[in-house]
């Protein structure tokens, strides 16, 4: 067993196959041109060996040119050179532990692509790591970081379901895949149009790393439109808000989510801001309690009074909050997905 076969058996990767064949340009042509056909997976590539001979002298079974030992020697040498180049590219790509195509092997063999490039998921992980390091240093917000992580999870599910791959190289991403990903996000991914577009923008941002580093030649996102639709946000009327405030829920989870929603209405704080609200963010100023915090999404510092309806909710769930240490969270809340799901129940009841 060769070293290549041992390596591929260990990593469960199929070997490329090579067949030499003759091709005649026309029926009347007495000569044939010799080619090598390369099989890898479901893909096939043909390459000329630059050798011609009379069709009557070509022995396809023994792969030699009868009565022409020098031409046969040249054929064998040329074929071995092509095979060694392809197998060398195959071995280098196989070490990257990422699924790759015949086209990628040919690119590496022809010197058009350098092995050792990051895979798409590796580049994605690298971006997320840099985002994590920049949080708290005038960099990305935690909400943005979470959005990138959810996007990567969606892409991983899509890749596994549609292509049976755990990872992919940049050169394997094409326009068809981008279109399939768009459809997946909107259907099986359960994402609204604008959410799908925002995830695609993140994917495009990662893909840009491949273009900038020369890991891909053609841009799969070229001229691909990702439009955000303008949505008219509905708001509650005073009567609707009052209906929610007055509604009593025996189920504790619904009662808690209702109260947090009311708290958001009377403070203007988004989910992430309520989640991160700490004792140090509530201060006394001229006999009134104020909330002073930095908004998660905009990173803008805001200051506004803690109105009575909102303060009553803080008192209800955290009676001793005034005596707590600065870093203590005011609320321990559920995930955004759970909150939204329970709010739908509350809206239906009210």
Short mmCIF file of C-alpha atoms in Angstrom, two decimals:
data_model
loop_
_atom_site.label_atom_id
_atom_site.label_comp_id
_atom_site.label_asym_id
_atom_site.label_seq_id
_atom_site.Cartn_x
_atom_site.Cartn_y
_atom_site.Cartn_z
CA UNK A 1 0.00 0.00 0.00
CA UNK A 2 1.40 3.42 -0.99
CA UNK A 3 1.75 6.37 1.40
CA UNK A 4 -1.09 8.13 -0.45
CA UNK A 5 -3.38 5.11 0.01
CA UNK A 6 -2.48 4.82 3.71
CA UNK A 7 -3.19 8.53 4.22
CA UNK A 8 -6.52 8.46 2.39
CA UNK A 9 -7.64 5.25 4.08
CA UNK A 10 -6.92 6.85 7.45
CA UNK A 11 -8.84 10.03 6.51
CA UNK A 12 -11.55 8.25 4.47
CA UNK A 13 -10.85 10.33 1.34
CA UNK A 14 -11.25 8.78 -2.13
CA UNK A 15 -8.21 8.84 -4.41
CA UNK A 16 -8.27 10.48 -7.85
CA UNK A 17 -8.24 8.06 -10.81
CA UNK A 18 -6.35 8.53 -14.09
CA UNK A 19 -7.06 7.02 -17.51
CA UNK A 20 -5.11 7.62 -20.74
CA UNK A 21 -7.25 7.63 -23.89
CA UNK A 22 -7.09 8.64 -27.53
CA UNK A 23 -9.27 11.26 -29.18
CA UNK A 24 -9.73 11.73 -32.91
CA UNK A 25 -10.57 15.24 -34.16
CA UNK A 26 -12.64 13.93 -37.06
CA UNK A 27 -13.60 10.57 -38.58
CA UNK A 28 -11.36 11.18 -41.58
CA UNK A 29 -8.34 11.96 -39.43
CA UNK A 30 -5.90 9.03 -39.32
CA UNK A 31 -4.10 10.38 -36.27
CA UNK A 32 -5.28 10.50 -32.67
CA UNK A 33 -4.31 12.83 -29.83
CA UNK A 34 -3.58 11.32 -26.43
CA UNK A 35 -5.27 12.67 -23.32
CA UNK A 36 -5.47 11.85 -19.63
CA UNK A 37 -8.90 11.78 -17.99
CA UNK A 38 -8.96 12.51 -14.25
CA UNK A 39 -11.83 11.29 -12.06
CA UNK A 40 -12.44 12.67 -8.57
CA UNK A 41 -15.77 12.28 -6.82
CA UNK A 42 -18.45 13.01 -9.40
CA UNK A 43 -16.22 15.36 -11.42
CA UNK A 44 -14.15 14.65 -14.53
CA UNK A 45 -11.35 16.64 -16.16
CA UNK A 46 -9.55 15.94 -19.44
CA UNK A 47 -6.05 17.18 -20.24
CA UNK A 48 -4.00 16.82 -23.41
CA UNK A 49 -0.65 15.05 -23.11
CA UNK A 50 0.63 16.82 -26.23
CA UNK A 51 1.31 13.57 -28.10
CA UNK A 52 -0.13 12.39 -31.43
CA UNK A 53 0.20 9.09 -33.21
CA UNK A 54 -1.48 7.09 -36.03
CA UNK A 55 -4.67 5.52 -34.70
CA UNK A 56 -3.57 2.11 -36.03
CA UNK A 57 -0.46 2.21 -33.83
CA UNK A 58 -2.13 3.14 -30.55
CA UNK A 59 -2.51 0.22 -28.13
CA UNK A 60 -5.16 1.27 -25.61
CA UNK A 61 -4.79 -1.89 -23.51
CA UNK A 62 -1.03 -1.69 -22.96
CA UNK A 63 -0.94 2.13 -23.22
CA UNK A 64 1.89 2.22 -25.76
CA UNK A 65 2.52 3.35 -29.31
CA UNK A 66 3.51 0.36 -31.43
CA UNK A 67 6.88 0.58 -33.20
CA UNK A 68 7.63 3.91 -31.49
CA UNK A 69 9.42 3.22 -28.17
CA UNK A 70 10.70 6.81 -27.86
CA UNK A 71 7.15 8.21 -28.18
CA UNK A 72 5.90 5.62 -25.68
CA UNK A 73 8.62 6.69 -23.26
CA UNK A 74 7.62 10.35 -23.71
CA UNK A 75 3.97 9.38 -23.13
CA UNK A 76 4.79 7.59 -19.88
CA UNK A 77 6.96 10.46 -18.63
CA UNK A 78 4.36 13.12 -19.48
CA UNK A 79 1.56 11.08 -17.90
CA UNK A 80 3.58 10.53 -14.71
CA UNK A 81 4.39 14.25 -14.49
CA UNK A 82 0.69 15.17 -14.74
CA UNK A 83 -0.24 12.47 -12.22
CA UNK A 84 2.44 13.55 -9.74
CA UNK A 85 1.33 17.19 -9.93
CA UNK A 86 -2.30 16.28 -9.34
CA UNK A 87 -1.51 13.84 -6.54
CA UNK A 88 0.82 16.36 -4.91
CA UNK A 89 -2.01 18.92 -4.92
CA UNK A 90 -4.38 16.26 -3.62
CA UNK A 91 -2.07 15.42 -0.71
CA UNK A 92 -1.60 19.07 0.27
CA UNK A 93 -5.35 19.75 0.22
CA UNK A 94 -6.14 16.53 2.10
CA UNK A 95 -3.92 17.69 4.96
CA UNK A 96 -6.15 20.75 5.43
CA UNK A 97 -8.95 18.42 6.61
CA UNK A 98 -11.56 20.21 4.48
CA UNK A 99 -13.67 18.80 1.64
CA UNK A 100 -12.23 19.90 -1.71
CA UNK A 101 -13.09 19.51 -5.36
CA UNK A 102 -11.26 18.41 -8.50
CA UNK A 103 -11.19 22.04 -9.63
CA UNK A 104 -9.32 23.02 -6.46
CA UNK A 105 -6.80 20.25 -7.03
CA UNK A 106 -6.20 21.53 -10.55
CA UNK A 107 -5.78 25.10 -9.29
CA UNK A 108 -3.13 24.02 -6.77
CA UNK A 109 -1.42 21.77 -9.34
CA UNK A 110 -1.29 24.63 -11.86
CA UNK A 111 0.05 27.06 -9.26
CA UNK A 112 -3.08 29.23 -9.33
CA UNK A 113 -3.83 28.67 -5.66
CA UNK A 114 -1.56 28.23 -2.67
CA UNK A 115 -2.38 25.40 -0.27
CA UNK A 116 -2.64 26.29 3.37
CA UNK A 117 -5.41 28.84 2.90
CA UNK A 118 -7.99 29.01 5.66
CA UNK A 119 -11.23 27.17 5.11
CA UNK A 120 -14.45 29.20 5.25
CA UNK A 121 -15.30 28.07 8.78
CA UNK A 122 -11.75 28.71 9.95
CA UNK A 123 -11.96 32.26 8.60
CA UNK A 124 -15.39 32.66 10.22
CA UNK A 125 -14.02 31.46 13.58
CA UNK A 126 -11.09 33.84 13.22
CA UNK A 127 -13.47 36.77 12.67
CA UNK A 128 -15.59 35.80 15.69
CA UNK A 129 -12.46 35.50 17.87
CA UNK A 130 -11.33 38.99 16.86
CA UNK A 131 -14.82 40.32 17.61
CA UNK A 132 -14.75 38.76 21.08
CA UNK A 133 -11.40 40.40 21.82
CA UNK A 134 -12.66 43.82 20.72
CA UNK A 135 -15.76 43.85 22.96
CA UNK A 136 -15.39 46.47 25.67
CA UNK A 137 -12.68 48.32 23.73
CA UNK A 138 -14.91 50.46 21.51
CA UNK A 139 -15.36 47.48 19.24
CA UNK A 140 -18.30 45.19 18.47
CA UNK A 141 -21.29 44.82 20.77
CA UNK A 142 -22.27 41.50 22.32
CA UNK A 143 -25.48 41.61 20.30
CA UNK A 144 -23.47 41.83 17.06
CA UNK A 145 -21.20 39.00 18.22
CA UNK A 146 -24.23 36.82 18.97
CA UNK A 147 -25.67 37.59 15.53
CA UNK A 148 -22.43 36.40 13.89
CA UNK A 149 -22.49 33.18 15.93
CA UNK A 150 -26.11 32.46 14.98
CA UNK A 151 -25.25 33.16 11.34
CA UNK A 152 -22.37 30.65 11.48
CA UNK A 153 -24.69 28.06 13.02
CA UNK A 154 -27.21 28.56 10.20
CA UNK A 155 -24.45 28.21 7.60
CA UNK A 156 -23.18 25.00 9.24
CA UNK A 157 -26.66 23.43 9.20
CA UNK A 158 -27.14 24.47 5.55
CA UNK A 159 -23.75 23.08 4.49
CA UNK A 160 -24.36 19.74 6.21
CA UNK A 161 -27.90 19.34 4.88
CA UNK A 162 -27.35 20.44 1.29
CA UNK A 163 -23.77 19.28 0.66
CA UNK A 164 -23.02 16.74 3.44
CA UNK A 165 -19.93 18.80 4.38
CA UNK A 166 -18.73 20.04 7.77
CA UNK A 167 -16.59 22.77 6.22
CA UNK A 168 -15.84 24.22 2.79
CA UNK A 169 -13.01 26.01 1.00
CA UNK A 170 -13.55 29.48 -0.42
CA UNK A 171 -13.14 28.34 -4.03
CA UNK A 172 -16.00 25.85 -3.61
CA UNK A 173 -18.47 28.65 -2.89
CA UNK A 174 -20.30 29.75 -6.04
CA UNK A 175 -23.35 31.77 -7.04
CA UNK A 176 -25.62 28.74 -6.99
CA UNK A 177 -24.67 28.05 -3.36
CA UNK A 178 -25.35 31.69 -2.42
CA UNK A 179 -28.82 31.44 -3.97
CA UNK A 180 -29.49 28.10 -2.21
CA UNK A 181 -28.37 29.60 1.10
CA UNK A 182 -30.73 32.55 0.60
CA UNK A 183 -33.63 30.18 -0.01
CA UNK A 184 -32.68 28.02 2.98
CA UNK A 185 -32.57 30.98 5.38
CA UNK A 186 -36.01 32.19 4.26
CA UNK A 187 -37.63 28.74 4.38
CA UNK A 188 -36.04 26.05 6.54
CA UNK A 189 -33.99 28.58 8.51
CA UNK A 190 -37.18 30.35 9.56
CA UNK A 191 -35.69 33.81 9.00
CA UNK A 192 -37.63 36.85 7.81
CA UNK A 193 -36.43 38.62 4.67
CA UNK A 194 -34.41 41.31 6.45
CA UNK A 195 -32.85 38.82 8.86
CA UNK A 196 -31.86 36.60 5.93
CA UNK A 197 -30.25 39.57 4.17
CA UNK A 198 -28.30 40.54 7.29
CA UNK A 199 -26.96 36.99 7.64
CA UNK A 200 -25.96 36.98 3.96
CA UNK A 201 -24.10 40.25 4.52
CA UNK A 202 -22.14 38.56 7.30
CA UNK A 203 -21.38 35.58 5.03
CA UNK A 204 -20.26 38.02 2.33
CA UNK A 205 -18.00 39.78 4.84
CA UNK A 206 -16.28 36.47 5.68
CA UNK A 207 -16.10 35.60 1.96
CA UNK A 208 -14.36 38.92 1.35
CA UNK A 209 -11.43 37.62 3.41
CA UNK A 210 -10.95 34.89 0.81
CA UNK A 211 -10.94 37.43 -2.03
CA UNK A 212 -8.53 39.77 -0.23
CA UNK A 213 -6.11 36.91 0.49
CA UNK A 214 -6.26 35.50 -3.03
CA UNK A 215 -7.89 32.23 -1.96
CA UNK A 216 -10.63 32.61 -4.55
CA UNK A 217 -10.55 33.98 -8.09
CA UNK A 218 -14.17 34.73 -8.94
CA UNK A 219 -16.54 36.56 -6.60
CA UNK A 220 -19.66 34.46 -5.97
CA UNK A 221 -21.41 37.55 -4.57
CA UNK A 222 -20.65 39.82 -7.55
CA UNK A 223 -23.78 41.86 -8.42
CA UNK A 224 -25.86 39.80 -6.00
CA UNK A 225 -28.44 42.16 -4.53
CA UNK A 226 -29.19 42.00 -0.82
CA UNK A 227 -31.95 44.50 -0.18
CA UNK A 228 -33.36 45.45 3.21
CA UNK A 229 -37.11 46.14 3.18
CA UNK A 230 -38.39 49.15 5.06
CA UNK A 231 -40.82 47.94 7.73
CA UNK A 232 -43.40 50.08 9.46
CA UNK A 233 -43.03 49.22 13.13
CA UNK A 234 -46.35 48.83 14.87
CA UNK A 235 -46.72 50.38 18.32
CA UNK A 236 -49.14 49.82 21.15
CA UNK A 237 -51.85 52.36 21.82
CA UNK A 238 -52.32 53.62 25.37
CA UNK A 239 -55.46 51.47 25.61
CA UNK A 240 -53.57 48.32 24.50
CA UNK A 241 -50.72 48.99 26.92
CA UNK A 242 -53.22 49.47 29.73
CA UNK A 243 -54.90 46.14 28.83
CA UNK A 244 -51.55 44.36 29.27
CA UNK A 245 -50.81 46.16 32.55
CA UNK A 246 -54.16 45.22 34.05
CA UNK A 247 -54.09 41.60 32.90
CA UNK A 248 -53.28 39.15 35.71
CA UNK A 249 -51.44 35.91 34.89
CA UNK A 250 -51.36 32.92 37.23
CA UNK A 251 -48.53 31.37 35.24
CA UNK A 252 -45.31 32.83 36.66
CA UNK A 253 -43.33 32.85 33.41
CA UNK A 254 -46.04 34.87 31.65
CA UNK A 255 -46.38 37.25 34.59
CA UNK A 256 -42.61 37.81 34.63
CA UNK A 257 -42.35 38.42 30.88
CA UNK A 258 -45.35 40.77 31.01
CA UNK A 259 -43.67 42.81 33.75
CA UNK A 260 -40.38 42.99 31.86
CA UNK A 261 -42.24 44.16 28.78
CA UNK A 262 -43.98 46.88 30.80
CA UNK A 263 -40.58 47.85 32.22
CA UNK A 264 -39.22 48.22 28.67
CA UNK A 265 -42.22 50.33 27.65
CA UNK A 266 -41.67 52.80 30.51
CA UNK A 267 -37.88 52.98 30.12
CA UNK A 268 -37.37 52.59 26.38
CA UNK A 269 -34.74 49.92 27.00
CA UNK A 270 -34.29 47.13 24.45
CA UNK A 271 -34.03 43.45 25.47
CA UNK A 272 -30.21 43.50 25.58
CA UNK A 273 -30.21 46.67 27.70
CA UNK A 274 -32.68 45.21 30.23
CA UNK A 275 -30.64 42.02 30.36
CA UNK A 276 -27.43 43.94 31.11
CA UNK A 277 -28.96 46.48 33.50
CA UNK A 278 -26.92 46.63 36.71
CA UNK A 279 -27.31 48.34 40.07
CA UNK A 280 -24.67 50.90 39.12
CA UNK A 281 -26.88 52.03 36.20
CA UNK A 282 -29.60 53.30 38.58
CA UNK A 283 -28.53 56.50 40.33
CA UNK A 284 -30.14 59.11 42.58
CA UNK A 285 -30.14 62.66 41.26
CA UNK A 286 -31.94 65.55 42.99
CA UNK A 287 -34.31 63.24 44.84
CA UNK A 288 -35.22 61.16 41.75
CA UNK A 289 -34.01 57.78 40.52
CA UNK A 290 -32.44 57.82 37.05
CA UNK A 291 -31.20 55.11 34.71
CA UNK A 292 -27.85 55.91 33.17
CA UNK A 293 -26.48 53.32 30.76
CA UNK A 294 -24.78 52.80 27.43
CA UNK A 295 -27.08 51.34 24.76
CA UNK A 296 -25.91 47.94 23.51
CA UNK A 297 -26.77 48.44 19.84
CA UNK A 298 -25.71 52.06 19.36
CA UNK A 299 -23.06 52.36 22.11
CA UNK A 300 -24.60 55.74 22.98
CA UNK A 301 -24.86 56.82 26.60
CA UNK A 302 -28.45 57.51 27.68
CA UNK A 303 -29.94 59.00 30.83
CA UNK A 304 -33.65 59.04 31.72
CA UNK A 305 -35.86 58.96 34.83
CA UNK A 306 -36.95 55.67 36.37
CA UNK A 307 -40.71 56.28 36.28
CA UNK A 308 -42.98 54.84 38.97
CA UNK A 309 -44.44 51.95 36.88
CA UNK A 310 -40.91 50.80 36.01
CA UNK A 311 -39.56 51.28 39.54
CA UNK A 312 -42.45 49.23 40.96
CA UNK A 313 -41.34 46.30 38.76
CA UNK A 314 -37.74 46.62 39.97
CA UNK A 315 -38.98 46.65 43.58
CA UNK A 316 -41.18 43.62 42.93
CA UNK A 317 -38.43 41.33 41.60
CA UNK A 318 -35.46 42.82 43.44
CA UNK A 319 -36.71 44.31 46.73
CA UNK A 320 -33.24 45.07 48.13
CA UNK A 321 -31.73 46.43 44.93
CA UNK A 322 -30.83 49.78 46.52
CA UNK A 323 -28.44 48.03 48.94
CA UNK A 324 -26.83 45.77 46.34
CA UNK A 325 -23.29 46.03 44.99
CA UNK A 326 -22.72 47.97 41.76
CA UNK A 327 -22.14 44.98 39.46
CA UNK A 328 -25.27 43.04 40.49
CA UNK A 329 -27.80 42.54 37.68
CA UNK A 330 -31.27 43.94 38.32
CA UNK A 331 -33.05 41.16 36.39
CA UNK A 332 -32.11 37.58 35.50
CA UNK A 333 -34.07 37.12 32.31
CA UNK A 334 -34.83 34.49 29.69
CA UNK A 335 -33.43 34.27 26.18
CA UNK A 336 -34.72 36.71 23.59
CA UNK A 337 -36.38 33.86 21.69
CA UNK A 338 -38.27 32.68 24.80
CA UNK A 339 -39.27 36.22 25.69
CA UNK A 340 -40.71 36.81 22.22
CA UNK A 341 -42.55 33.48 22.26
CA UNK A 342 -44.19 34.25 25.62
CA UNK A 343 -45.03 37.81 24.51
CA UNK A 344 -47.04 36.32 21.64
CA UNK A 345 -49.03 34.33 24.17
CA UNK A 346 -49.59 37.44 26.25
CA UNK A 347 -50.68 39.47 23.22
CA UNK A 348 -53.13 36.77 22.18
CA UNK A 349 -54.70 36.65 25.65
CA UNK A 350 -54.91 40.43 25.95
#
